PDB file of C-alpha atoms in Angstrom:
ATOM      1  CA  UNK V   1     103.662  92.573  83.559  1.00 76.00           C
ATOM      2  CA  UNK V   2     103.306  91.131  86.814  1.00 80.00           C
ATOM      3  CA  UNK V   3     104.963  88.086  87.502  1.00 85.00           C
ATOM      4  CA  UNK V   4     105.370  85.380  90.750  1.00 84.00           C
ATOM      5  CA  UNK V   5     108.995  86.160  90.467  1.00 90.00           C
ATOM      6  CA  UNK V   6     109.601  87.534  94.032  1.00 90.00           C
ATOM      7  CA  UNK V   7     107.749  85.199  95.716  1.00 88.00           C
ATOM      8  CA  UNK V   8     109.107  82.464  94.143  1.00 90.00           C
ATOM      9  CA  UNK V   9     112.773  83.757  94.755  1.00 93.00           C
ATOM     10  CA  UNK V  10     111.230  83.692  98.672  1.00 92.00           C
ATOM     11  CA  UNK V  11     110.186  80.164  98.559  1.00 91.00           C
ATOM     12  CA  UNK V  12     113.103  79.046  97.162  1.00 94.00           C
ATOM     13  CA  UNK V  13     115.056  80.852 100.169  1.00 96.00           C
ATOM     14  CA  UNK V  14     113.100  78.602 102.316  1.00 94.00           C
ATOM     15  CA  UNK V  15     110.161  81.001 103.178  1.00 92.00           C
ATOM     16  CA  UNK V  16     106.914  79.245 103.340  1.00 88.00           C
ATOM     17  CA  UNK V  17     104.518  81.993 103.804  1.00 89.00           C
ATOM     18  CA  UNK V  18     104.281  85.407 101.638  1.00 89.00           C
ATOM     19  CA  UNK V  19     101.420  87.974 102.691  1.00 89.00           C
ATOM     20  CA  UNK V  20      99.890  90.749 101.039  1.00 87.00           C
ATOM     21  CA  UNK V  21      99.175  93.713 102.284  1.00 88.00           C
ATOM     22  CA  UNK V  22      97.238  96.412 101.317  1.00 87.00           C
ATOM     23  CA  UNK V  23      96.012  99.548 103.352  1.00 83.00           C
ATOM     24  CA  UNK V  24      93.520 102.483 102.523  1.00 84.00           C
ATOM     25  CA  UNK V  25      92.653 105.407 104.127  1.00 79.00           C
ATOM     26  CA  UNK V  26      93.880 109.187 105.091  1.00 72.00           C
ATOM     27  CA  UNK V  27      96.156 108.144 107.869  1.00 66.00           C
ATOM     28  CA  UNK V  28      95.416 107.405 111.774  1.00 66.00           C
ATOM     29  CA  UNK V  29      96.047 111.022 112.941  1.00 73.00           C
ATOM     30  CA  UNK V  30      93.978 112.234 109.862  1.00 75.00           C
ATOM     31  CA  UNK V  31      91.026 109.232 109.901  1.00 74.00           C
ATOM     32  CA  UNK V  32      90.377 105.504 110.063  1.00 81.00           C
ATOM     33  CA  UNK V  33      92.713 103.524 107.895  1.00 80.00           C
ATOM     34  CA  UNK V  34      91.868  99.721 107.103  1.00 85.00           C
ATOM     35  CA  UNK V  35      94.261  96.961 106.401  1.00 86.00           C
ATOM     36  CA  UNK V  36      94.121  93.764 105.119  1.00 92.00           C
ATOM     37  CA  UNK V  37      96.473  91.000 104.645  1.00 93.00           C
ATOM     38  CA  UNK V  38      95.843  87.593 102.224  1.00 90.00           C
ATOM     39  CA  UNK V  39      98.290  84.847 101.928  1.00 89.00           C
ATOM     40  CA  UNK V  40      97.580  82.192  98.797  1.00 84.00           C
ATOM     41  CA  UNK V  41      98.854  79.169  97.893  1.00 83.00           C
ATOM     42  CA  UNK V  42     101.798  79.345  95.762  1.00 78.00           C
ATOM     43  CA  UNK V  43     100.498  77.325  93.292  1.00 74.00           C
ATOM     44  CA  UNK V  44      96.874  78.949  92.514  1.00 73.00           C
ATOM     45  CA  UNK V  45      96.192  79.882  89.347  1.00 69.00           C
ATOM     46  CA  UNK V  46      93.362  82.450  87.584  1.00 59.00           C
TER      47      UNK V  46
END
């Protein structure tokens, strides 16, 4: 189950911001690729 465990451990380190990132596509020597990156607040819920 996936859990806030990591990015918890980060804050705690000091870390303020975590990002996301997620990429799709075949590659840029094969095709386009798109990336995206989100960063939430740590305490949102839902």
């Amino acid at each position: 189950v996936p859990d806030l465990s990591l990015e918890l451990g980060l804050h705690q380190q000091g870390y303020s911001l975590v990002a996301g990132v997620d990429e799709v596509g075949r590659g840029p020597l094969a095709g386009p690729v798109v990336a995206a990156a989100v960063v939430l607040p740590l305490g949102l819920n839902g």
